[in-house]
Structure formats: structure tokens, C-alpha cells
Amino acid sequence: MIKALSLAIFLTIPLAESTVVHKRTQGLIDIEGTKKDIWISCSPVKDASFLEVRILDSDKVYLFFYRRVQEREQCLKAKNEYEKMVNYGGTVRVVGIRPDEEVNEPKYRKVKGIPERFTNVNKLTSAYFVRLQVKGKCKPYFSEDCDLPKNYWGGITPGK
């Protein structure tokens, strides 16, 4: 009887998801993942880089990227700041605008310097980076995008 009751209680407890989508519209994505499922990098483009934040969610990856290239050193400095924030908390929340979902073609699944588990996935959703939040800390692309809740939408029209 006790074993059956224990099993029934266990089966009714929801298993913790590693990734939670808080909001997804045509214009915005707000997602939270555990720090083990986050990868931050500076993609090389000659002497410049795009800062990228990847969040793994089973067979798909959410890719948030800066809107323009930066000098490599500037990108690495920002990357280090974001990594310090990620290490500060258990979960990381990232907001982006204009999400675009696509099938991740096998020829694009190998990216030098990025662990295979973040690239060898079936679906890829990419978005322009708005902000990263960890335990009350916030670092935005544009300074006003951490003025919450006022600028939650990152400059887009709500509801789109």
C-alpha cells in the first residue's frame, strides 16, 4: 500500500524541464534554461565577431546573436561578462526579437569551437539578442532593455 502510494505521488510530481519558453510571439522570444544548457561564444568573422548565446532544448537550439559585428576583443570582453553572470545563477533567461525557426541542415551542424551538442540538432531558432538575466542581474544589448517591465518587449510592438 505504501509503495503504491509513494509511486502515485512520484508520478504526479512534474519533472523539471531544463528549458522553459516564457513567451513566444511572432516578434519576441523569452526563454529560460539551466546554465549547463547555455553556450556563449564569439563567432569569428576575420578580425571581428558576433556575440552568440545558445540555449539547448533537447533536439533544438535557440540562438541569440548581436545585431552587428564587434571587434574581437570587445566581443570577448562581453562574452566574459555574460559568462560570469551565467555562473552566478542556476538558470539563465534570454530574450530576443524577430525569432526565426528553421530546420538545421546537417551541413551546418559542425561549428568549430562550439560543443557538438549545441550544433548537432534538428531545429534552430535564431533571434536578435535583447538581454540576458540571471537572479535579478540584467545585461542588455541596448541599455534601456533592462528597464523592466517597461521595456520588456525590446522595442517591438507587443502581441506581434
Short mmCIF file of C-alpha atoms in Angstrom, two decimals:
data_model
loop_
_atom_site.label_atom_id
_atom_site.label_comp_id
_atom_site.label_asym_id
_atom_site.label_seq_id
_atom_site.Cartn_x
_atom_site.Cartn_y
_atom_site.Cartn_z
CA MET A 1 0.00 0.00 0.00
CA ILE A 2 2.77 2.46 0.97
CA LYS A 3 4.80 1.58 -2.14
CA ALA A 4 1.76 2.15 -4.36
CA LEU A 5 1.03 5.47 -2.63
CA SER A 6 4.67 6.57 -2.99
CA LEU A 7 4.64 5.66 -6.68
CA ALA A 8 1.36 7.56 -7.23
CA ILE A 9 2.79 10.66 -5.56
CA PHE A 10 6.00 10.41 -7.59
CA LEU A 11 4.06 10.10 -10.86
CA THR A 12 2.03 13.25 -10.12
CA ILE A 13 5.09 15.43 -9.49
CA PRO A 14 6.03 17.21 -12.74
CA LEU A 15 9.59 16.59 -13.85
CA ALA A 16 11.66 19.75 -14.05
CA GLU A 17 12.25 20.89 -17.60
CA SER A 18 15.66 22.18 -18.43
CA THR A 19 14.27 24.84 -20.77
CA VAL A 20 11.13 26.94 -20.37
CA VAL A 21 9.70 29.27 -23.00
CA HIS A 22 8.05 32.10 -21.04
CA LYS A 23 6.71 33.93 -24.09
CA ARG A 24 6.83 33.26 -27.82
CA THR A 25 5.19 35.52 -30.36
CA GLN A 26 5.94 36.39 -33.96
CA GLY A 27 8.17 39.21 -32.72
CA LEU A 28 9.62 38.04 -29.39
CA ILE A 29 11.01 35.01 -27.61
CA ASP A 30 11.68 34.86 -23.85
CA ILE A 31 13.33 31.61 -22.78
CA GLU A 32 14.99 30.27 -19.63
CA GLY A 33 17.49 27.43 -19.44
CA THR A 34 19.85 25.90 -16.94
CA LYS A 35 23.43 27.09 -17.03
CA LYS A 36 24.58 23.66 -18.25
CA ASP A 37 22.47 24.19 -21.38
CA ILE A 38 23.93 27.64 -22.21
CA TRP A 39 26.87 28.29 -24.55
CA ILE A 40 28.23 31.79 -25.19
CA SER A 41 30.70 32.43 -27.97
CA CYS A 42 32.17 34.98 -30.33
CA SER A 43 31.87 33.76 -33.89
CA PRO A 44 34.93 34.69 -35.95
CA VAL A 45 34.43 36.94 -38.95
CA LYS A 46 38.02 37.86 -39.85
CA ASP A 47 39.06 40.32 -37.10
CA ALA A 48 35.51 40.83 -35.92
CA SER A 49 32.89 38.70 -34.17
CA PHE A 50 29.19 38.27 -33.49
CA LEU A 51 28.38 37.54 -29.87
CA GLU A 52 26.13 34.46 -29.71
CA VAL A 53 24.18 32.87 -26.87
CA ARG A 54 22.89 29.34 -27.45
CA ILE A 55 20.31 27.55 -25.30
CA LEU A 56 19.93 23.82 -25.81
CA ASP A 57 16.46 22.26 -25.56
CA SER A 58 16.61 18.51 -26.40
CA ASP A 59 16.65 18.35 -30.24
CA LYS A 60 16.68 22.11 -30.86
CA VAL A 61 18.82 25.14 -30.08
CA TYR A 62 17.80 28.74 -29.56
CA LEU A 63 20.48 31.07 -30.93
CA PHE A 64 20.52 34.72 -29.86
CA PHE A 65 23.04 36.96 -31.58
CA TYR A 66 24.15 40.57 -31.50
CA ARG A 67 22.83 42.78 -34.30
CA ARG A 68 26.24 43.77 -35.59
CA VAL A 69 29.81 42.60 -35.56
CA GLN A 70 32.25 43.83 -32.95
CA GLU A 71 35.99 43.93 -32.74
CA ARG A 72 37.15 40.52 -31.50
CA GLU A 73 38.48 41.88 -28.18
CA GLN A 74 35.25 43.78 -27.47
CA CYS A 75 33.22 40.63 -28.16
CA LEU A 76 35.43 38.51 -25.88
CA LYS A 77 35.06 41.09 -23.10
CA ALA A 78 31.25 40.99 -23.38
CA LYS A 79 31.35 37.18 -23.55
CA ASN A 80 33.32 37.05 -20.29
CA GLU A 81 30.81 39.37 -18.58
CA TYR A 82 27.89 37.18 -19.69
CA GLU A 83 29.70 34.01 -18.59
CA LYS A 84 30.27 35.50 -15.12
CA MET A 85 26.54 36.23 -14.90
CA VAL A 86 25.65 32.70 -16.04
CA ASN A 87 27.92 31.20 -13.38
CA TYR A 88 26.17 33.36 -10.77
CA GLY A 89 22.84 31.53 -11.03
CA GLY A 90 21.20 28.20 -11.69
CA THR A 91 19.05 29.35 -14.59
CA VAL A 92 19.53 31.94 -17.28
CA ARG A 93 16.82 33.89 -19.04
CA VAL A 94 17.42 35.27 -22.53
CA VAL A 95 15.10 37.49 -24.55
CA GLY A 96 15.34 38.07 -28.27
CA ILE A 97 13.30 39.66 -31.02
CA ARG A 98 12.27 38.54 -34.50
CA PRO A 99 12.66 34.78 -33.88
CA ASP A 100 13.04 32.61 -36.95
CA GLU A 101 12.74 28.82 -36.78
CA GLU A 102 14.32 26.56 -39.37
CA VAL A 103 15.45 23.01 -39.90
CA ASN A 104 19.13 22.73 -39.07
CA GLU A 105 20.69 21.23 -42.18
CA PRO A 106 23.31 18.53 -41.50
CA LYS A 107 25.97 20.54 -43.37
CA TYR A 108 25.63 23.31 -40.74
CA ARG A 109 25.87 21.03 -37.71
CA LYS A 110 29.63 21.29 -37.24
CA VAL A 111 30.78 24.66 -35.92
CA LYS A 112 34.41 24.98 -34.92
CA GLY A 113 34.86 25.80 -31.24
CA ILE A 114 31.26 25.08 -30.21
CA PRO A 115 30.43 21.77 -28.50
CA GLU A 116 28.62 19.41 -30.85
CA ARG A 117 25.57 19.12 -28.60
CA PHE A 118 24.84 22.82 -29.33
CA THR A 119 25.10 22.41 -33.11
CA ASN A 120 24.06 18.83 -33.91
CA VAL A 121 20.31 19.44 -33.50
CA ASN A 122 17.32 19.16 -35.81
CA LYS A 123 15.83 22.63 -35.28
CA LEU A 124 17.37 26.03 -34.85
CA THR A 125 15.51 29.13 -33.70
CA SER A 126 17.53 32.30 -34.12
CA ALA A 127 16.71 35.77 -32.80
CA TYR A 128 18.33 39.14 -32.29
CA PHE A 129 19.65 39.35 -28.73
CA VAL A 130 17.84 41.78 -26.40
CA ARG A 131 19.02 40.85 -22.88
CA LEU A 132 20.31 38.15 -20.57
CA GLN A 133 19.03 37.89 -16.99
CA VAL A 134 20.30 35.89 -14.02
CA LYS A 135 18.99 36.23 -10.45
CA GLY A 136 18.00 39.88 -10.67
CA LYS A 137 21.03 40.85 -12.77
CA CYS A 138 20.41 42.01 -16.32
CA LYS A 139 22.74 42.82 -19.23
CA PRO A 140 21.07 44.17 -22.40
CA TYR A 141 22.15 44.94 -25.92
CA PHE A 142 20.59 48.40 -25.59
CA SER A 143 20.84 49.87 -22.08
CA GLU A 144 17.11 50.64 -21.79
CA ASP A 145 16.12 46.99 -22.40
CA CYS A 146 16.75 46.13 -18.73
CA ASP A 147 14.23 48.78 -17.63
CA LEU A 148 11.63 46.14 -16.76
CA PRO A 149 8.72 45.73 -17.12
CA LYS A 150 8.55 48.95 -19.16
CA ASN A 151 10.88 47.71 -21.92
CA TYR A 152 10.10 44.00 -21.70
CA TRP A 153 9.28 43.87 -25.41
CA GLY A 154 12.70 45.07 -26.56
CA GLY A 155 11.44 47.77 -28.89
CA ILE A 156 8.82 45.75 -30.78
CA THR A 157 5.04 46.13 -30.72
CA PRO A 158 3.57 43.83 -28.03
CA GLY A 159 1.49 40.93 -29.18
CA LYS A 160 3.06 40.55 -32.61
#
